[in-house]
PDB file of C-alpha atoms and ligand atoms in Angstrom:
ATOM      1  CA  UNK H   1      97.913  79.779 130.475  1.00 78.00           C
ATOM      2  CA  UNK H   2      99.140  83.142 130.354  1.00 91.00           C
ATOM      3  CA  UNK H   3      96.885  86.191 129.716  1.00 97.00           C
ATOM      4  CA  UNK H   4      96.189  86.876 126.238  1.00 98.00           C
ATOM      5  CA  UNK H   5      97.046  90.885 125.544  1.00 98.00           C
ATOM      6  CA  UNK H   6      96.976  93.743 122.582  1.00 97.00           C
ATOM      7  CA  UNK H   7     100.624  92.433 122.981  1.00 97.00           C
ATOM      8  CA  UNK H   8      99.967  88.646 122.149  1.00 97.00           C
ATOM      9  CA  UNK H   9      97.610  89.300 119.135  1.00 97.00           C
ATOM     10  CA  UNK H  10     100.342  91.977 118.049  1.00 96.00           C
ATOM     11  CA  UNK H  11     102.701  88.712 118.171  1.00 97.00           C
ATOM     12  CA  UNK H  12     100.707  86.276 116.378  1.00 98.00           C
ATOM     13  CA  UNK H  13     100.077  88.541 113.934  1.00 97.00           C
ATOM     14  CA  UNK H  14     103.690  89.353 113.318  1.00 97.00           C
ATOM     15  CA  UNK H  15     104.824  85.547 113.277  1.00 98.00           C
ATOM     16  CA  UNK H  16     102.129  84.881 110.890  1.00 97.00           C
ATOM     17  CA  UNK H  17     100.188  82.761 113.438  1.00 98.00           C
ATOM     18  CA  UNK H  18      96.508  82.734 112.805  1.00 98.00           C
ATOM     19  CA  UNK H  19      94.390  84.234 115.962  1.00 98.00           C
ATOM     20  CA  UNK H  20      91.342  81.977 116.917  1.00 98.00           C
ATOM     21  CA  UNK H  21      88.345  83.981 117.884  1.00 99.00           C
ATOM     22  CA  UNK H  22      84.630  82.132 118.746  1.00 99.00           C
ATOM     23  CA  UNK H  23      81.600  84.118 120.128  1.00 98.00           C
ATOM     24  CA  UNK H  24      80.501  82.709 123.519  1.00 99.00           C
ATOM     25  CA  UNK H  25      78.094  83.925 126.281  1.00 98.00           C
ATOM     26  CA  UNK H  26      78.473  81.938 129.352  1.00 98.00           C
ATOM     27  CA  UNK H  27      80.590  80.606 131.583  1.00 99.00           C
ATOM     28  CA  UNK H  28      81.057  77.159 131.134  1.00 98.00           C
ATOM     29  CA  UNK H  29      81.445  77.746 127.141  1.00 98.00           C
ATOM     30  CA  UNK H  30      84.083  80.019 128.061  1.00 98.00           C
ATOM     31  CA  UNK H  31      86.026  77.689 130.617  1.00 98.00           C
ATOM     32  CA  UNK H  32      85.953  74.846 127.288  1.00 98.00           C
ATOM     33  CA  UNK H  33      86.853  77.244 124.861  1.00 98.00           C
ATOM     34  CA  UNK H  34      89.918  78.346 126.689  1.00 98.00           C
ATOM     35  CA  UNK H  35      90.826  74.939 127.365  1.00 97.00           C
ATOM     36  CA  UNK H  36      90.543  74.096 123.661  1.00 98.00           C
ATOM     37  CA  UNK H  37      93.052  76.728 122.725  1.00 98.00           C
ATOM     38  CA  UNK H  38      90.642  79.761 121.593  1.00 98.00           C
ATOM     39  CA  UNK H  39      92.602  83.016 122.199  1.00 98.00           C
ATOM     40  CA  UNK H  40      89.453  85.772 122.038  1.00 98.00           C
ATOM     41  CA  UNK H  41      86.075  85.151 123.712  1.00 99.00           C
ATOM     42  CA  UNK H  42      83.781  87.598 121.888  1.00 99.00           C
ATOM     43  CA  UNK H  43      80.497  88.663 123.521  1.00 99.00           C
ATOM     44  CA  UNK H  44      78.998  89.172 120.270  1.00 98.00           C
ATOM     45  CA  UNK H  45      75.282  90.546 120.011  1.00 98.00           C
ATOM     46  CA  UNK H  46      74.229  88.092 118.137  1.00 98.00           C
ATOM     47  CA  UNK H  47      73.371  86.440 121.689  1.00 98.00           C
ATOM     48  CA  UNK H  48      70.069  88.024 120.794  1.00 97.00           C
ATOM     49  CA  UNK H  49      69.533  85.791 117.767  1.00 95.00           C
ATOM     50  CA  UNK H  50      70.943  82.688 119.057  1.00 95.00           C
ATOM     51  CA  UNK H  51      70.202  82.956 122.528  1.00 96.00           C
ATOM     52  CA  UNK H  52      66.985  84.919 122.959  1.00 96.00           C
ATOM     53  CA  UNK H  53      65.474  84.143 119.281  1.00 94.00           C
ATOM     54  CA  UNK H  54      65.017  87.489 117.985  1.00 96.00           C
ATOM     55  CA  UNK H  55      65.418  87.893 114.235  1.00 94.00           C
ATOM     56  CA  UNK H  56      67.749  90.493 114.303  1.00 97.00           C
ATOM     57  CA  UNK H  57      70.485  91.772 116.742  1.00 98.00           C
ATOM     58  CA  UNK H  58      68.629  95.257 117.365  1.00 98.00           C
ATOM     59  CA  UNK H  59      66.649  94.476 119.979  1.00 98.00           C
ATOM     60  CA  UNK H  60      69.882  93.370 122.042  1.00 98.00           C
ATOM     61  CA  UNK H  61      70.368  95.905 124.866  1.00 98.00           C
ATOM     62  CA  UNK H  62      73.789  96.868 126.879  1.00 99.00           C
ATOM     63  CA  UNK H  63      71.994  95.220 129.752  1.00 98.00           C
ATOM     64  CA  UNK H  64      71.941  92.377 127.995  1.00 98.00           C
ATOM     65  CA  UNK H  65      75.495  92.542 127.237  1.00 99.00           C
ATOM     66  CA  UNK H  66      76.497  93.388 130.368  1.00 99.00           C
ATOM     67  CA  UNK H  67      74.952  90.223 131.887  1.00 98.00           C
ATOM     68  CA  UNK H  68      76.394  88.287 129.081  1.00 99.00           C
ATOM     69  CA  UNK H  69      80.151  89.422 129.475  1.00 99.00           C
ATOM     70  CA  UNK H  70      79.845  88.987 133.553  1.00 99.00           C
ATOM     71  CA  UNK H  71      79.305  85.388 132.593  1.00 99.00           C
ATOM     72  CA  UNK H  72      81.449  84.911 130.277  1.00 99.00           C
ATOM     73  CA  UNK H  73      84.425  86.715 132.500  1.00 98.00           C
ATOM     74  CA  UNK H  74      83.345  84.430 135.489  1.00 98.00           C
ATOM     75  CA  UNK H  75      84.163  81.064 132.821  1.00 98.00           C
ATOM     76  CA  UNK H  76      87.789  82.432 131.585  1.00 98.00           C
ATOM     77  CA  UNK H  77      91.127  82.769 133.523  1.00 97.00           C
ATOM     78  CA  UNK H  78      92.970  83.722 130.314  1.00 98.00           C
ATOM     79  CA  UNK H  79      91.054  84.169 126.916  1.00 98.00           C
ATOM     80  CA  UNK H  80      90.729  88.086 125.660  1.00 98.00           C
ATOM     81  CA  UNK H  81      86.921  88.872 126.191  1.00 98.00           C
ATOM     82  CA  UNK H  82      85.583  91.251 123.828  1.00 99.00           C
ATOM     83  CA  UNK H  83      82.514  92.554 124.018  1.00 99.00           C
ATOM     84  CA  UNK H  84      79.868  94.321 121.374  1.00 99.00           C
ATOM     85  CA  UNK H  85      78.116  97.648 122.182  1.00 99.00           C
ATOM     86  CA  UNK H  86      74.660  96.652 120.929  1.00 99.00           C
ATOM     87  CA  UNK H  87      72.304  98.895 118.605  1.00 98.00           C
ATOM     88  CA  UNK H  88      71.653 102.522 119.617  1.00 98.00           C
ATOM     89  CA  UNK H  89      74.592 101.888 122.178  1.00 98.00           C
ATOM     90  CA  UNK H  90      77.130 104.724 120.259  1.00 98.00           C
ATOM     91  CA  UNK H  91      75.316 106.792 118.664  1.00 97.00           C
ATOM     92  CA  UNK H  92      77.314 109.712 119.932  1.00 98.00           C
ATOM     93  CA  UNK H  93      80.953 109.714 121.592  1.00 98.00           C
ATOM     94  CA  UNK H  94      79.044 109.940 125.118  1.00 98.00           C
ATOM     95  CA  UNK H  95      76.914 107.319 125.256  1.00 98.00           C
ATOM     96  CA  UNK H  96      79.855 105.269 123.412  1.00 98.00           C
ATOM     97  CA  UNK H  97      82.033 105.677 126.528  1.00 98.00           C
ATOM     98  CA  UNK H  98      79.320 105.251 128.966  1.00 98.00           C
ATOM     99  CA  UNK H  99      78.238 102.329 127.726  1.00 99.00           C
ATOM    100  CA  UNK H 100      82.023 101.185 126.695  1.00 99.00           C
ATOM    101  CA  UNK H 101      82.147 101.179 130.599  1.00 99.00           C
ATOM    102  CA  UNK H 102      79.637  99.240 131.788  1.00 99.00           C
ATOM    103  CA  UNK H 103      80.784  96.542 130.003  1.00 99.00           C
ATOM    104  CA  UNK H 104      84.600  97.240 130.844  1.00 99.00           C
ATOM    105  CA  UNK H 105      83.286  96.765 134.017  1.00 99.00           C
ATOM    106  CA  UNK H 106      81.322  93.510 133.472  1.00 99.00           C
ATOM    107  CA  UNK H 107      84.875  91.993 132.211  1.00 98.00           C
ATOM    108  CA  UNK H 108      85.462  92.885 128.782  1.00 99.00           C
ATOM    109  CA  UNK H 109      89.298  93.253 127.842  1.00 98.00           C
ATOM    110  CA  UNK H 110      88.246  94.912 124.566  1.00 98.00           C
ATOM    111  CA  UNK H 111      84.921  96.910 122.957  1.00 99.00           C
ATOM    112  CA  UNK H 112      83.968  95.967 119.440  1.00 99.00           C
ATOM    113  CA  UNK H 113      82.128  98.521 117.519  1.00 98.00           C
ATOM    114  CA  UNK H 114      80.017  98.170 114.087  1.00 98.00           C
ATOM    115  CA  UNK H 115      80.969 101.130 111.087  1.00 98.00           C
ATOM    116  CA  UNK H 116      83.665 102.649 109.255  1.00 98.00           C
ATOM    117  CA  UNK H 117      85.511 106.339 109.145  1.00 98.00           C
ATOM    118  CA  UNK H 118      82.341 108.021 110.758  1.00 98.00           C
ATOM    119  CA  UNK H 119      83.321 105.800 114.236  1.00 98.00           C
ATOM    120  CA  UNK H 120      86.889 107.042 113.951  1.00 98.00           C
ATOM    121  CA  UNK H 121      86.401 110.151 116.327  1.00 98.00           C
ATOM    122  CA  UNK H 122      84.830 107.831 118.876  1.00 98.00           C
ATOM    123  CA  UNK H 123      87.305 105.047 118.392  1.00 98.00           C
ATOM    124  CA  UNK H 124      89.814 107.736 119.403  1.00 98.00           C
ATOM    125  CA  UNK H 125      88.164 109.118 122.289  1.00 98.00           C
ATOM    126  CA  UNK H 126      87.845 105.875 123.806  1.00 98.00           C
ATOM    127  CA  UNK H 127      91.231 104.087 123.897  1.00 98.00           C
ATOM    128  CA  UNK H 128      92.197 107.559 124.728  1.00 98.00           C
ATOM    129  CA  UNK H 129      90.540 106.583 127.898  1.00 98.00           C
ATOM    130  CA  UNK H 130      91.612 103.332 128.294  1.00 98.00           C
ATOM    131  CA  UNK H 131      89.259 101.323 126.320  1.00 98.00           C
ATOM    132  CA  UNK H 132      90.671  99.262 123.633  1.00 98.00           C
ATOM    133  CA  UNK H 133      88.638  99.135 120.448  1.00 98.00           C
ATOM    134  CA  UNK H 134      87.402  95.995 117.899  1.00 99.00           C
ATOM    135  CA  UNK H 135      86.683  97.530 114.899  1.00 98.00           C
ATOM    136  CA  UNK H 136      83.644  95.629 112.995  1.00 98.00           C
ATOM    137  CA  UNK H 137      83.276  96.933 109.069  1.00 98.00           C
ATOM    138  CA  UNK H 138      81.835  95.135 105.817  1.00 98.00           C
ATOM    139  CA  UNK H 139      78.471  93.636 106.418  1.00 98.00           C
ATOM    140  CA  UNK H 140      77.633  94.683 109.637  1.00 98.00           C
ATOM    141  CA  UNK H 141      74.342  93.672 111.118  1.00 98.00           C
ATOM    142  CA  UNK H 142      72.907  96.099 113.301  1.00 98.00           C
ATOM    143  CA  UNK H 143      72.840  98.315 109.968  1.00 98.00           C
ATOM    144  CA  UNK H 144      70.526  95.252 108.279  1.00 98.00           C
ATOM    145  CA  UNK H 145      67.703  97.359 107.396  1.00 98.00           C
ATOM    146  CA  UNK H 146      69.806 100.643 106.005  1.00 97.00           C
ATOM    147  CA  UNK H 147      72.204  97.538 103.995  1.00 97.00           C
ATOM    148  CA  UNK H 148      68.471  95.819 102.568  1.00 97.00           C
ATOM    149  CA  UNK H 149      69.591  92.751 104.034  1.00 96.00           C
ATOM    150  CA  UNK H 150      72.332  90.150 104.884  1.00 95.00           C
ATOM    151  CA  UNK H 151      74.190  90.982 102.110  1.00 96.00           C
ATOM    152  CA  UNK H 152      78.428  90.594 100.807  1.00 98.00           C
ATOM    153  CA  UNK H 153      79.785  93.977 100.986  1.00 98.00           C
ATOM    154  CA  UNK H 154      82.353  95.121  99.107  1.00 98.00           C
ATOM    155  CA  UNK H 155      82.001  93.919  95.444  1.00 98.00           C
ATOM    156  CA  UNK H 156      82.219  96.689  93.624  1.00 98.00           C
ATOM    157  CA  UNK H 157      85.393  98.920  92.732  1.00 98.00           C
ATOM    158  CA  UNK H 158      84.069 102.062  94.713  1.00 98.00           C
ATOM    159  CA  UNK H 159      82.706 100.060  97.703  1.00 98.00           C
ATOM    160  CA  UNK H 160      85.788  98.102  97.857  1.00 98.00           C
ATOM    161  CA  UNK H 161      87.978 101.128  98.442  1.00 98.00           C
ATOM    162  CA  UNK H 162      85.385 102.974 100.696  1.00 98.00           C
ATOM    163  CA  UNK H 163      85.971  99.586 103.022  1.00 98.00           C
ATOM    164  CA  UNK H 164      89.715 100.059 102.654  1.00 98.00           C
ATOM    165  CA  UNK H 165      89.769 103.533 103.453  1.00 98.00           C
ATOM    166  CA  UNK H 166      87.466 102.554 106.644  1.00 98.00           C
ATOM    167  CA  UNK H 167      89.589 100.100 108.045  1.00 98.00           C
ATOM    168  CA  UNK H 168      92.456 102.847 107.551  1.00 98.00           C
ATOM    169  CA  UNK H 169      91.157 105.798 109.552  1.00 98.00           C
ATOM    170  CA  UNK H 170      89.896 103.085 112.665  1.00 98.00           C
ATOM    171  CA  UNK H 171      93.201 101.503 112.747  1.00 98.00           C
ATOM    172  CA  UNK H 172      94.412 105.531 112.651  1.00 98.00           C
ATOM    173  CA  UNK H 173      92.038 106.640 115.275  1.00 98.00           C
ATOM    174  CA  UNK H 174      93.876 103.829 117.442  1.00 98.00           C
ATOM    175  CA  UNK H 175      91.580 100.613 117.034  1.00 98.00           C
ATOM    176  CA  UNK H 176      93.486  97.455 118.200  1.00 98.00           C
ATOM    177  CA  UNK H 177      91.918  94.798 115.642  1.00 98.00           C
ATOM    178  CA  UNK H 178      89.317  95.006 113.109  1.00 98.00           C
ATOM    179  CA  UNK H 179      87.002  92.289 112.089  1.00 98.00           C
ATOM    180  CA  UNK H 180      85.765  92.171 108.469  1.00 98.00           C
ATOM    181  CA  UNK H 181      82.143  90.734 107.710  1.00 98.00           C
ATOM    182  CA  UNK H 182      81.222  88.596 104.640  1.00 98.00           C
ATOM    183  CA  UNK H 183      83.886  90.981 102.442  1.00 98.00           C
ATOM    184  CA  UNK H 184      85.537  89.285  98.842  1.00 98.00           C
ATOM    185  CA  UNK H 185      87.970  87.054  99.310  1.00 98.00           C
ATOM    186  CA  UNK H 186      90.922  89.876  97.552  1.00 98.00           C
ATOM    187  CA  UNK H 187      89.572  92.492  99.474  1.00 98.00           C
ATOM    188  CA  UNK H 188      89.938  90.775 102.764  1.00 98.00           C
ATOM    189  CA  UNK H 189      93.247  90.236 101.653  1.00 98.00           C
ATOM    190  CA  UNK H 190      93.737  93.288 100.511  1.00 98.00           C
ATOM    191  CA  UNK H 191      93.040  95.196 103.347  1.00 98.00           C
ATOM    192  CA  UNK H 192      94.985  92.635 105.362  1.00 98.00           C
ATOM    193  CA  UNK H 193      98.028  93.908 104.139  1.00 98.00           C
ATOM    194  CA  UNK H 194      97.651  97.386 104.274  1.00 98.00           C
ATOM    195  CA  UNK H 195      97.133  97.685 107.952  1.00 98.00           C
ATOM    196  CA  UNK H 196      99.698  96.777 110.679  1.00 98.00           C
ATOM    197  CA  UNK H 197      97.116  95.685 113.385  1.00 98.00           C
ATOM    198  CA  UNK H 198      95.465  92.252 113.090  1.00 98.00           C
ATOM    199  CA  UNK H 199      92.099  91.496 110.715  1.00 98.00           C
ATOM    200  CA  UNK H 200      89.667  88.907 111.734  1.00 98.00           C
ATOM    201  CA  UNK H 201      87.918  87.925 109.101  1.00 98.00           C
ATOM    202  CA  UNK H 202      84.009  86.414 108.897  1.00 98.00           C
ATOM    203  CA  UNK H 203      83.246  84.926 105.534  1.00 98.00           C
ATOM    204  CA  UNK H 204      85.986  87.460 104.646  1.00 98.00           C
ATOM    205  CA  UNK H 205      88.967  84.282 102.952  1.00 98.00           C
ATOM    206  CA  UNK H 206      91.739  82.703 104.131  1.00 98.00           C
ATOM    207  CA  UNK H 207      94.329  85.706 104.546  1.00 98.00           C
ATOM    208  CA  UNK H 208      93.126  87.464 107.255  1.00 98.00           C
ATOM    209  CA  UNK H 209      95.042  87.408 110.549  1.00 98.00           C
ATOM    210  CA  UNK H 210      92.949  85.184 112.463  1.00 98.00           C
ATOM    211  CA  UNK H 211      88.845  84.165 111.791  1.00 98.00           C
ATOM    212  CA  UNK H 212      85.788  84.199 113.683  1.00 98.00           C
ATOM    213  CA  UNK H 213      82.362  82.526 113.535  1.00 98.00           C
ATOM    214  CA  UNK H 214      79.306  82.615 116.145  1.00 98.00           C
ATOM    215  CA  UNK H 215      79.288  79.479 118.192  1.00 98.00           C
ATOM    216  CA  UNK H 216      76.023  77.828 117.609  1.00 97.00           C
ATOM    217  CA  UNK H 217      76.815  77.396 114.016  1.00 97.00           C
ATOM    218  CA  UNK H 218      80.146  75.974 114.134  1.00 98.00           C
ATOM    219  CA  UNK H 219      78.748  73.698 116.788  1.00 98.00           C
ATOM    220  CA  UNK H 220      75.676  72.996 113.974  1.00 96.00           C
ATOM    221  CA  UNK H 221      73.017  74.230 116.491  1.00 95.00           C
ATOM    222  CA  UNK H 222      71.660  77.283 115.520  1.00 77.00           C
ATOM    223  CA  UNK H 223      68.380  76.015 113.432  1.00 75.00           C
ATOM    224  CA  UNK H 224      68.602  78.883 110.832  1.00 75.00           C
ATOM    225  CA  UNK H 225      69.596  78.596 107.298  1.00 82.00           C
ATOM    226  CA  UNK H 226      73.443  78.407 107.117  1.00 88.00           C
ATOM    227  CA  UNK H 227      75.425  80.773 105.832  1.00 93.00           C
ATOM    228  CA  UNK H 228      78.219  80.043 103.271  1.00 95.00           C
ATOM    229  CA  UNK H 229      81.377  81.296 105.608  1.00 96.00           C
ATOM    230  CA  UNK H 230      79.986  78.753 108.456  1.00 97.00           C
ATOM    231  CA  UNK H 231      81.936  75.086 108.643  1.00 97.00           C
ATOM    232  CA  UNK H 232      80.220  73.007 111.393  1.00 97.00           C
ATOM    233  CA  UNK H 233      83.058  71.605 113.234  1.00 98.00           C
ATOM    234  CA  UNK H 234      80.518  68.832 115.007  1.00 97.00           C
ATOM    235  CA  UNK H 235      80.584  66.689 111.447  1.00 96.00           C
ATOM    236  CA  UNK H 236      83.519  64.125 113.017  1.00 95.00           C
ATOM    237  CA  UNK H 237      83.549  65.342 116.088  1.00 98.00           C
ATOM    238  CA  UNK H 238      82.540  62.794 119.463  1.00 96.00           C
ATOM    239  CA  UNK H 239      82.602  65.663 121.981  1.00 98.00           C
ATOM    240  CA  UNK H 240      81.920  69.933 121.948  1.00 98.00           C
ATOM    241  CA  UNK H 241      85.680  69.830 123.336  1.00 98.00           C
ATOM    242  CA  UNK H 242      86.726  68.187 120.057  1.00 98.00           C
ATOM    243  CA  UNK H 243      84.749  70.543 117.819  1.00 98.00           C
ATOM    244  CA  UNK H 244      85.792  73.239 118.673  1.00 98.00           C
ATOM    245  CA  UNK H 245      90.090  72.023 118.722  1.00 98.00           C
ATOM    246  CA  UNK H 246      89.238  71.016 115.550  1.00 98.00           C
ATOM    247  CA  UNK H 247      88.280  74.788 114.988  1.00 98.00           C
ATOM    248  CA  UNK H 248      91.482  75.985 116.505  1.00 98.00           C
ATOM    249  CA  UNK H 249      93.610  73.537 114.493  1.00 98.00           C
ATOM    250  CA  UNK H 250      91.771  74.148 110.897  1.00 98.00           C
ATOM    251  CA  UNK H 251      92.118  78.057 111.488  1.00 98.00           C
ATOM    252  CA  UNK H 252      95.703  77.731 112.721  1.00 98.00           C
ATOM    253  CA  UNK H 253      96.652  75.279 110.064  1.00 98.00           C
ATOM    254  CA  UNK H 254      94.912  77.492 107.041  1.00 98.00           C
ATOM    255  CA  UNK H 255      92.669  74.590 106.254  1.00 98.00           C
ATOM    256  CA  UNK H 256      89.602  76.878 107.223  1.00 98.00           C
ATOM    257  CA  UNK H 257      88.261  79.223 105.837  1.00 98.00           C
ATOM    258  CA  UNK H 258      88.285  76.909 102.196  1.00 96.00           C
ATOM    259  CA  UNK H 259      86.876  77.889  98.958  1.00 95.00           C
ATOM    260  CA  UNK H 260      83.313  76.653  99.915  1.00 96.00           C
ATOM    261  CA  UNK H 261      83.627  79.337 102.456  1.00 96.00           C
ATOM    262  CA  UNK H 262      84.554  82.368 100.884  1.00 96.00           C
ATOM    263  CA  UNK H 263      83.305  84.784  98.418  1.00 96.00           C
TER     264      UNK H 263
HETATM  265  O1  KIV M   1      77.825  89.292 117.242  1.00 93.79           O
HETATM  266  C1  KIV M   1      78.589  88.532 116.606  1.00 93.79           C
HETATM  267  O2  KIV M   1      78.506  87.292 116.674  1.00 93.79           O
HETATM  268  C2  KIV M   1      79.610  89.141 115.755  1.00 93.79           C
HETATM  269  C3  KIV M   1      80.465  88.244 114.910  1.00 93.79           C
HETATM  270  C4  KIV M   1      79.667  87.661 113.802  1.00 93.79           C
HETATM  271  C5  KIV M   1      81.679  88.920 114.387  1.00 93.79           C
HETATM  272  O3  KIV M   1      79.720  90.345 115.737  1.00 93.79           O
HETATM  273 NA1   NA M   2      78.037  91.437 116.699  1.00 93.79          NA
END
């Protein structure tokens, strides 16, 4: 398989392909989900909830992450690996890049960062320097506590523009993709078509460039309560191999996210 680049999501996006993305965090996850077709790996730090148990992603460290991407790099020949910058990891546009680094150097293709227009200075600074940037904006979960909880963003009039406007000054500041968290339906749509890089939407409808979800749900592990946007891909499945095609082919196909999903 060839490499998967900026260039190839820029491609999909343009064909009107839908772009597969799962979260994984080791290697032999990564080796299956590259055989099964899944074009971004994402190191996502919600390894600390379904991995290490914590209730939140804020404990999470770049340590962590680090260890996490090394794996994950180790497992895949050819699937973009993007990593997260955990809580208190980019606070300011130093510690952004330092950290950015590390886990450059662990593997990651790609650095995905939680916020809106306030991250646009550091988004710049860092593909400046090489570092290609995943922007993360709606409900974003290392902000839990300052949101009041797990909560759709985006539902009223002023909030919906203030996400629009976000996802305008990252893509500005030079950000390659940008995912969009539990976001209305229209509004992922919305901002879809305004920008000319790629949207990957979580719980965020159907007409986003490609769609994400953590792998422990879609796989129907992860014990917790689930969450409307999550489809466990297991129900008719004989093998994790077939699961997780049948991801691939209900994202590609449009038959995923469905109403049930969205909001
Ligand atoms: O950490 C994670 O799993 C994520 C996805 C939910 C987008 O950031
Ligand atoms: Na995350």
């Amino acid at each position: 398989n060839k490499a998967v680049t900026i260039h190839t999501l820029a491609a999909l996006r343009a064909a009107g392909e839908k772009i597969t993305m799962l979260t994984c965090y080791d290697a032999s996850f990564a080796s299956l989900m590259e055989r099964c077709g899944v074009e971004i790996l994402l190191v996502g730090d919600s390894l600390g909830m379904v991995c290490a148990g914590h209730n939140s992603t804020l404990p999470v460290t770049v340590a962590d992450m680090a260890y996490h991407t090394a794996s994950v790099a180790r497992g895949a020949k050819s699937a973009m690996i993007v990593a997260d910058l955990p809580f208190g990891a980019y606070g300011t546009i130093e510690t952004a890049y330092a950290n950015a680094v590390l886990l450059m150097q662990a593997g990651a293709h790609m650095i995905k960062i939680e916020g809106g227009a306030w991250l646009a200075p550091t988004v710049r600074f860092l593909t400046e320097r090489g570092i290609p940037i995943c922007a993360h904006i709606g409900l974003t979960p290392q902000s839990v506590h300052q949101l009041g909880g797990y909560k759709v963003q985006g539902k009223s009039t002023e909030s919906a523009e203030e996400l629009k406007n976000d996802a305008l000054a990252l893509q500005e500041a030079g950000a390659s993709i940008v995912v969009m968290e539990a976001i209305p339906t229209q509004l992922g749509r919305e901002v879809t078509q305004a920008l000319a890089i790629p949207t990957i939407g979580i719980g965020a409808g159907p007409y986003c460039s490609g769609q994400v979800l953590v792998m422990h749900d879609m796989l129907g592990v992860f014990p917790g309560r689930k969450a409307r946007f999550v489809r466990n891909f297991m129900e008719g499945a004989t093998s994790i191999d077939q699961a997780v095609i049948g991801y691939v082919r209900a994202v590609k196909d449009g038959s995923f996210p469905a109403l049930e999903h969205c909001f």
